CSV table of C-alpha atoms in Angstrom, one decimal:
chain,number,residue,atom,x,y,z
B,18,MET,CA,132.9,124.2,-68.9
B,19,THR,CA,129.1,122.3,-69.3
B,20,SER,CA,126.8,120.4,-67.8
B,21,ALA,CA,124.9,117.8,-69.1
B,22,ALA,CA,121.9,118.7,-66.7
B,23,PRO,CA,120.1,121.6,-65.6
B,24,ALA,CA,122.8,124.2,-64.6
B,25,ARG,CA,122.6,126.2,-61.2
B,26,PRO,CA,122.2,129.9,-62.1
B,27,THR,CA,125.7,131.1,-61.7
B,28,THR,CA,126.5,133.4,-58.9
B,29,ALA,CA,126.7,136.9,-59.2
B,30,ALA,CA,130.4,138.4,-59.7
B,31,ALA,CA,131.1,140.7,-57.4
B,32,ASP,CA,133.2,143.9,-58.6
B,33,HIS,CA,137.0,143.0,-58.2
B,34,LEU,CA,137.8,142.1,-54.8
B,35,ALA,CA,141.6,143.0,-53.2
B,36,VAL,CA,143.3,140.0,-52.0
B,37,VAL,CA,146.5,139.1,-50.6
B,38,VAL,CA,148.5,136.2,-51.3
B,39,ARG,CA,148.7,134.0,-48.1
B,40,GLN,CA,150.5,130.9,-49.0
B,41,LEU,CA,151.8,128.6,-51.6
B,42,ARG,CA,152.5,124.8,-51.8
B,43,TRP,CA,153.6,122.1,-53.9
B,44,GLU,CA,150.9,119.9,-54.4
B,45,ALA,CA,152.3,117.4,-57.4
B,46,ASP,CA,154.9,118.0,-59.9
B,47,GLY,CA,154.1,120.7,-61.8
B,48,VAL,CA,151.1,122.2,-59.6
B,49,LEU,CA,151.1,124.9,-57.4
B,50,SER,CA,148.1,125.7,-54.6
B,51,VAL,CA,147.6,129.1,-53.8
B,52,GLU,CA,145.5,130.6,-51.0
B,53,PHE,CA,144.2,134.3,-50.9
B,54,CYS,CA,142.8,136.0,-48.0
B,55,ALA,CA,140.7,139.5,-48.3
B,56,ALA,CA,143.5,142.6,-47.9
B,57,ASP,CA,140.8,144.1,-45.3
B,58,GLY,CA,140.9,140.9,-43.2
B,59,GLY,CA,137.7,140.3,-43.8
B,60,ASP,CA,135.3,137.0,-44.8
B,61,LEU,CA,135.6,136.4,-48.8
B,62,PRO,CA,132.6,135.7,-50.3
B,63,PRO,CA,130.4,132.4,-49.9
B,64,TRP,CA,130.5,129.6,-52.6
B,65,ARG,CA,129.9,125.9,-53.1
B,66,PRO,CA,132.0,123.0,-54.2
B,67,GLY,CA,132.3,123.9,-58.2
B,68,ALA,CA,132.9,127.4,-58.1
B,69,HIS,CA,135.7,129.2,-59.7
B,70,ILE,CA,136.8,132.7,-59.6
B,71,GLU,CA,138.6,135.1,-62.2
B,72,LEU,CA,142.3,136.0,-60.9
B,73,ALA,CA,143.4,139.3,-62.1
B,74,LEU,CA,147.3,139.3,-62.6
B,75,PRO,CA,149.6,142.4,-62.7
B,76,THR,CA,150.4,141.5,-66.1
B,77,GLY,CA,146.9,142.4,-67.3
B,78,ILE,CA,146.2,138.7,-67.9
B,79,THR,CA,143.2,137.1,-66.2
B,80,ARG,CA,142.3,133.5,-66.1
B,81,GLN,CA,139.8,131.5,-64.2
B,82,TYR,CA,140.5,128.8,-61.3
B,83,SER,CA,138.3,126.5,-59.6
B,84,LEU,CA,138.5,126.8,-55.6
B,85,CYS,CA,139.4,123.5,-53.9
B,86,GLY,CA,139.6,124.7,-50.5
B,87,SER,CA,136.5,124.4,-47.9
B,88,PRO,CA,133.6,126.8,-48.5
B,89,GLU,CA,133.2,126.5,-44.5
B,90,ASP,CA,136.6,128.4,-44.1
B,91,ARG,CA,135.7,131.6,-45.6
B,92,SER,CA,138.9,133.5,-44.0
B,93,ARG,CA,140.6,131.9,-47.2
B,94,TYR,CA,140.4,130.6,-51.0
B,95,ARG,CA,142.8,128.0,-52.3
B,96,ILE,CA,143.2,126.9,-56.1
B,97,GLY,CA,145.5,124.7,-57.7
B,98,VAL,CA,147.6,125.9,-60.9
B,99,LEU,CA,149.2,123.9,-63.6
B,100,ARG,CA,152.2,125.1,-64.9
B,101,GLU,CA,152.1,125.3,-68.7
B,102,ARG,CA,154.7,126.4,-70.1
B,103,VAL,CA,153.3,126.6,-73.7
B,104,GLY,CA,150.5,128.1,-72.5
B,105,ARG,CA,149.3,132.0,-72.7
B,106,GLY,CA,151.2,132.9,-69.9
B,107,GLY,CA,149.1,132.7,-66.7
B,108,SER,CA,150.0,129.9,-65.4
B,109,GLU,CA,153.6,130.9,-65.6
B,110,TYR,CA,153.2,133.9,-64.2
B,111,VAL,CA,151.7,132.4,-60.9
B,112,HIS,CA,154.5,129.8,-60.7
B,113,MET,CA,157.4,132.3,-61.4
B,114,PHE,CA,156.6,135.7,-59.3
B,115,LEU,CA,153.4,134.9,-56.9
B,116,ARG,CA,154.9,135.4,-53.3
B,117,PRO,CA,153.2,134.9,-49.7
B,118,GLY,CA,152.3,138.9,-49.1
B,119,GLN,CA,151.4,139.7,-52.6
B,120,PRO,CA,148.3,141.9,-53.6
B,121,LEU,CA,146.1,141.2,-56.3
B,122,ARG,CA,142.6,141.2,-57.2
B,123,LEU,CA,140.0,138.5,-57.8
B,124,ARG,CA,136.5,138.3,-59.4
B,125,GLY,CA,133.6,135.9,-58.2
B,126,PRO,CA,133.0,133.3,-57.1
B,127,ARG,CA,130.8,132.0,-60.0
B,128,ASP,CA,129.3,128.6,-60.5
B,129,ASN,CA,128.6,126.6,-63.3
B,130,PHE,CA,129.3,122.9,-62.6
B,131,GLY,CA,126.0,123.1,-60.2
B,132,PHE,CA,126.9,120.2,-57.6
B,133,ASP,CA,123.3,119.5,-56.3
B,134,ARG,CA,122.8,116.7,-53.6
B,135,ALA,CA,121.7,113.4,-55.2
B,136,ARG,CA,121.4,109.7,-53.5
B,137,SER,CA,125.1,109.0,-54.5
B,138,TYR,CA,127.9,110.2,-56.7
B,139,LEU,CA,130.6,109.2,-59.0
B,140,PHE,CA,133.3,111.8,-59.4
B,141,ILE,CA,135.8,111.6,-62.5
B,142,ALA,CA,138.9,113.8,-62.5
B,143,GLY,CA,141.5,114.1,-64.8
B,144,GLY,CA,144.8,116.0,-64.0
B,145,VAL,CA,144.1,119.6,-62.8
B,146,GLY,CA,140.6,118.6,-63.1
B,147,ILE,CA,140.4,117.5,-59.6
B,148,THR,CA,140.6,120.7,-58.2
B,149,PRO,CA,136.7,121.7,-58.6
B,150,ILE,CA,136.0,117.9,-57.4
B,151,LEU,CA,137.9,117.8,-54.4
B,152,PRO,CA,135.3,120.1,-52.4
B,153,MET,CA,132.5,118.0,-54.3
B,154,VAL,CA,134.2,115.0,-52.5
B,155,HIS,CA,134.6,116.5,-49.4
B,156,GLN,CA,130.8,117.7,-49.3
B,157,ALA,CA,129.6,114.5,-49.9
B,158,GLU,CA,131.3,113.1,-47.2
B,159,ALA,CA,130.0,115.4,-44.7
B,160,TRP,CA,126.5,114.8,-46.2
B,161,GLY,CA,126.7,111.1,-45.6
B,162,VAL,CA,126.2,110.5,-49.1
B,163,PRO,CA,127.8,107.1,-51.1
B,164,TRP,CA,130.7,108.4,-53.7
B,165,GLN,CA,133.0,107.0,-55.6
B,166,LEU,CA,136.5,108.8,-57.1
B,167,VAL,CA,138.5,107.8,-59.9
B,168,TYR,CA,141.2,110.3,-60.8
B,169,GLY,CA,143.7,110.1,-63.5
B,170,GLY,CA,146.7,111.5,-64.3
B,171,ARG,CA,150.0,110.9,-66.3
B,172,ARG,CA,152.1,109.9,-63.2
B,173,ALA,CA,151.4,109.3,-59.5
B,174,ALA,CA,153.6,112.4,-59.0
B,175,SER,CA,152.2,114.7,-61.1
B,176,MET,CA,148.3,114.2,-59.5
B,177,ALA,CA,147.5,116.7,-57.0
B,178,PHE,CA,145.9,116.5,-53.7
B,179,ARG,CA,146.7,112.8,-53.2
B,180,ASP,CA,147.8,113.1,-49.7
B,181,GLU,CA,144.8,114.9,-49.0
B,182,LEU,CA,142.7,112.5,-50.6
B,183,ARG,CA,144.4,109.2,-49.0
B,184,PRO,CA,142.3,109.0,-45.7
B,185,TYR,CA,139.2,108.2,-47.9
B,186,GLY,CA,140.8,104.5,-48.9
B,187,ASP,CA,139.4,102.8,-51.8
B,188,ARG,CA,136.8,105.2,-52.3
B,189,VAL,CA,139.5,106.8,-54.2
B,190,GLN,CA,140.8,105.0,-57.3
B,191,LEU,CA,144.0,106.4,-58.7
B,192,TYR,CA,145.1,105.5,-62.1
B,193,PRO,CA,148.3,107.3,-63.1
B,194,GLU,CA,148.8,106.2,-66.9
B,195,ASP,CA,152.5,105.6,-67.1
B,196,ALA,CA,151.9,102.5,-64.7
B,197,VAL,CA,148.3,101.3,-64.9
B,198,GLY,CA,146.9,103.2,-68.0
B,199,ARG,CA,144.2,105.4,-68.7
B,200,ILE,CA,140.9,105.3,-66.6
B,201,PRO,CA,138.9,102.5,-67.7
B,202,LEU,CA,135.4,104.2,-68.3
B,203,ALA,CA,133.5,101.6,-69.7
B,204,ARG,CA,134.2,99.7,-66.3
B,205,TRP,CA,132.4,102.7,-64.5
B,206,LEU,CA,129.9,103.9,-67.0
B,207,ASP,CA,128.9,100.7,-68.6
B,208,ARG,CA,126.1,99.8,-65.9
B,209,GLU,CA,124.0,103.1,-64.9
B,210,GLN,CA,123.7,103.4,-61.2
B,211,GLU,CA,120.1,104.2,-60.2
B,212,GLY,CA,120.4,107.7,-58.5
B,213,THR,CA,124.1,108.5,-58.9
B,214,ASP,CA,125.0,111.5,-60.7
B,215,ILE,CA,128.4,111.7,-62.4
B,216,TYR,CA,130.8,115.0,-62.2
B,217,ALA,CA,133.4,114.9,-64.0
B,218,CYS,CA,136.3,117.5,-65.0
B,219,GLY,CA,139.5,117.6,-66.8
B,220,PRO,CA,141.5,117.5,-70.3
B,221,GLU,CA,139.0,117.3,-73.0
B,222,PRO,CA,139.7,113.7,-74.5
B,223,LEU,CA,138.9,112.7,-71.2
B,224,LEU,CA,136.0,114.7,-70.7
B,225,THR,CA,134.8,113.7,-74.7
B,226,ALA,CA,135.1,110.0,-73.6
B,227,VAL,CA,133.1,110.2,-70.7
B,228,GLU,CA,130.0,111.9,-72.9
B,229,SER,CA,130.6,108.8,-75.1
B,230,ALA,CA,130.4,106.4,-72.5
B,231,GLY,CA,128.0,107.5,-70.0
B,232,ALA,CA,125.5,108.5,-73.0
B,233,HIS,CA,123.1,105.8,-72.0
B,234,TRP,CA,122.3,107.2,-68.3
B,235,ARG,CA,119.4,108.9,-67.7
B,236,PRO,CA,118.9,112.7,-68.7
B,237,GLY,CA,120.5,115.1,-66.1
B,238,ALA,CA,123.0,112.6,-64.7
B,239,LEU,CA,126.2,113.4,-66.3
B,240,HIS,CA,127.7,117.2,-65.3
B,241,LEU,CA,130.9,118.1,-67.1
B,242,GLU,CA,132.9,121.3,-66.6
B,243,ARG,CA,135.2,122.4,-69.0
B,244,PHE,CA,138.1,124.4,-68.8
B,245,LYS,CA,138.9,125.4,-72.4
B,246,ALA,CA,136.1,125.6,-75.3
B,247,ARG,CA,135.5,122.8,-77.6
B,248,LYS,CA,136.6,123.1,-81.2
B,249,LYS,CA,133.6,124.1,-83.4
B,250,PRO,CA,132.9,124.0,-87.0
B,251,ALA,CA,133.0,127.5,-88.6
B,252,GLN,CA,129.6,129.1,-89.2
B,253,GLN,CA,128.3,131.4,-91.5
B,254,ASN,CA,127.3,134.5,-89.1
B,255,SER,CA,124.2,137.3,-90.4
B,256,PRO,CA,124.4,140.7,-88.6
B,257,VAL,CA,122.0,141.1,-86.2
B,258,GLU,CA,119.9,144.0,-84.1
B,259,VAL,CA,120.5,144.1,-80.2
B,260,VAL,CA,118.0,146.1,-78.3
B,261,CYS,CA,119.6,147.1,-74.9
B,262,ALA,CA,116.5,147.7,-72.7
B,263,GLN,CA,118.2,149.1,-69.5
B,264,SER,CA,120.6,151.2,-72.0
B,265,ASP,CA,117.6,152.1,-74.4
B,266,ARG,CA,120.0,151.6,-77.3
B,267,THR,CA,120.1,149.7,-79.9
B,268,VAL,CA,123.6,148.1,-81.9
B,269,THR,CA,123.8,146.4,-84.9
B,270,VAL,CA,126.6,143.9,-84.4
B,271,PRO,CA,128.1,143.1,-87.7
B,272,SER,CA,129.2,139.5,-89.0
B,273,ASP,CA,132.3,139.3,-88.1
B,274,THR,CA,131.9,140.7,-84.7
B,275,SER,CA,131.0,139.1,-81.1
B,276,VAL,CA,127.8,140.6,-79.4
B,277,LEU,CA,130.2,141.1,-76.4
B,278,SER,CA,132.3,143.4,-78.3
B,279,ALA,CA,129.7,145.3,-80.3
B,280,LEU,CA,128.3,146.2,-77.1
B,281,GLU,CA,131.8,147.2,-75.6
B,282,GLY,CA,132.4,149.3,-78.6
B,283,ALA,CA,129.0,150.8,-78.1
B,284,GLY,CA,129.7,151.9,-74.6
B,285,ILE,CA,127.4,149.6,-72.9
B,286,PRO,CA,129.0,147.9,-69.8
B,287,VAL,CA,129.0,143.8,-69.9
B,288,ALA,CA,131.1,142.1,-67.8
B,289,GLY,CA,133.6,139.6,-70.3
B,290,SER,CA,136.4,137.6,-69.4
B,291,CYS,CA,137.2,134.1,-71.8
B,292,ARG,CA,135.7,134.8,-74.5
B,293,GLU,CA,135.2,131.5,-75.4
B,294,GLY,CA,132.0,130.6,-74.0
B,295,VAL,CA,133.2,128.7,-70.9
B,296,CYS,CA,134.1,130.5,-67.7
B,297,GLY,CA,129.8,132.4,-67.5
B,298,THR,CA,131.4,136.0,-66.5
B,299,CYS,CA,129.4,137.7,-69.5
B,300,GLU,CA,126.2,135.7,-69.1
B,301,THR,CA,123.3,137.8,-70.0
B,302,ARG,CA,119.3,137.8,-70.0
B,303,VAL,CA,117.4,137.6,-73.1
B,304,LEU,CA,114.3,139.3,-72.8
B,305,ASP,CA,112.9,138.3,-76.9
B,306,GLY,CA,114.5,136.4,-79.7
B,307,GLU,CA,116.3,133.1,-79.8
B,308,PRO,CA,119.5,133.0,-78.9
B,309,ASP,CA,122.2,131.0,-81.3
B,310,HIS,CA,124.0,129.0,-78.3
B,311,ARG,CA,127.2,128.2,-78.9
B,312,ASP,CA,128.9,128.1,-75.4
B,313,ASP,CA,130.4,125.4,-73.0
B,314,ILE,CA,128.5,125.7,-70.5
B,315,LEU,CA,124.3,125.7,-70.8
B,316,SER,CA,122.6,122.2,-70.8
B,317,GLU,CA,120.3,121.4,-73.7
B,318,GLN,CA,117.4,121.8,-71.3
B,319,ASP,CA,118.7,125.6,-70.4
B,320,ARG,CA,119.2,126.3,-74.1
B,321,ALA,CA,115.7,125.2,-74.8
B,322,THR,CA,114.5,127.8,-72.3
B,323,GLY,CA,116.1,130.5,-74.3
B,324,ASP,CA,116.5,133.0,-71.3
B,325,ARG,CA,120.0,133.7,-71.1
B,326,MET,CA,123.4,133.4,-73.3
B,327,TYR,CA,126.7,134.1,-73.0
B,328,VAL,CA,127.3,137.0,-75.4
B,329,CYS,CA,131.1,136.3,-76.1
B,330,VAL,CA,130.3,133.7,-78.1
B,331,SER,CA,126.6,133.7,-78.6
B,332,ARG,CA,124.7,135.1,-81.2
B,333,ALA,CA,120.9,134.9,-82.8
B,334,ARG,CA,119.1,132.6,-84.6
B,335,GLY,CA,116.9,135.5,-86.0
B,336,PRO,CA,117.7,139.2,-86.9
B,337,ARG,CA,117.1,140.6,-83.7
B,338,LEU,CA,117.6,140.1,-79.8
B,339,VAL,CA,116.2,142.0,-76.8
B,340,LEU,CA,118.8,141.7,-74.2
B,341,ASP,CA,118.8,143.0,-70.3
B,342,VAL,CA,121.6,145.5,-70.7
C-alpha cells in the first residue's frame, strides 16, 4: 500500500479483538462481503475511509482487508473478499468455511491510505480495489464535495458493489473490460484538475499506469494503495546494528535477515504481519540513523523525514539505527 502524498499517521492497532461473523453476502462473481460484530456486543473501534483490518483465520493465516462499510456504524465492520484459488489460502478459507456466528479475531483498524478533505476527487478502482474506495465515495458525497469514480473490472458480473453505486448515476463510470476495454486513463488524467485529489486502488498494472499517466499532476495529488508489494531489484545488504531504546538492548542484524526477524529472534516484541512492506503493522519510530526505505506505503516526503520505518523490509543506509522498541 502506498501513497504519493504525505501519509496520515497510521491508526494504532489494538490487540486482537474478538469478533463474530454476522453476515455473508455475494456482491459479485467471486466476491463475498463479510460483516463482523464485536463478540461482546459493544462498539467496534472507530475508523476512517481507507482503513483496513488484519483478520486472523483459524488456520493461522492472517490477511489484511479494507473496510468497505460505514464508519458511522460502529456496530459492524464489512470487508469484501475476492476468491483467489491460486493465492495463499486466506480468501479460499473465507469463501469455503466462514459461516454466520463463527468467532474470529482481528487487529486494527489501520489507516495507510490517508483520505483527506479536498476540493474535489477522482476515484479510480480496479476489481476488488473498489473496497477502500467505496467509503471514500460515500464520505465525499456526505461532505457535498464534487467527485467522480471510474471503476474497471474484467466483466460487469465480477465488479462488486455496483448496486450500491447505482444511485450516483453518471458520476460512476464502469469499464467492464470484456465489453468496453480498460479504463482510458489518458482521458481522465491527461489534464490536471486544479484542487482535485486522485485516490486509486487495484491490481499493480493499473496502479503503475495511473502513476505514469498522472505523473504531471501536482505533488501530493496522487494517492495509491497497493495490496501486494511491487517487485524490486535484488539489493546487497550489509549487517546493521539496531539499538533498541525502550528495551535497552542492541541487536546485530545479519545481511540475510530482516530487522523484524532479528528483533523477534532476540525476544523484542514488534508487531508484524504481511512482511512485504504493505500493511503497516510493523511501523516503528526511528530515533537516530537513516532508514533505507523499501516499503510500499510511505510517500517520498515521508521518507525524507526519516522518523519512521517498516522493519519487515526496510534497513539502514548506515551501520547503526536507534529504534523506539
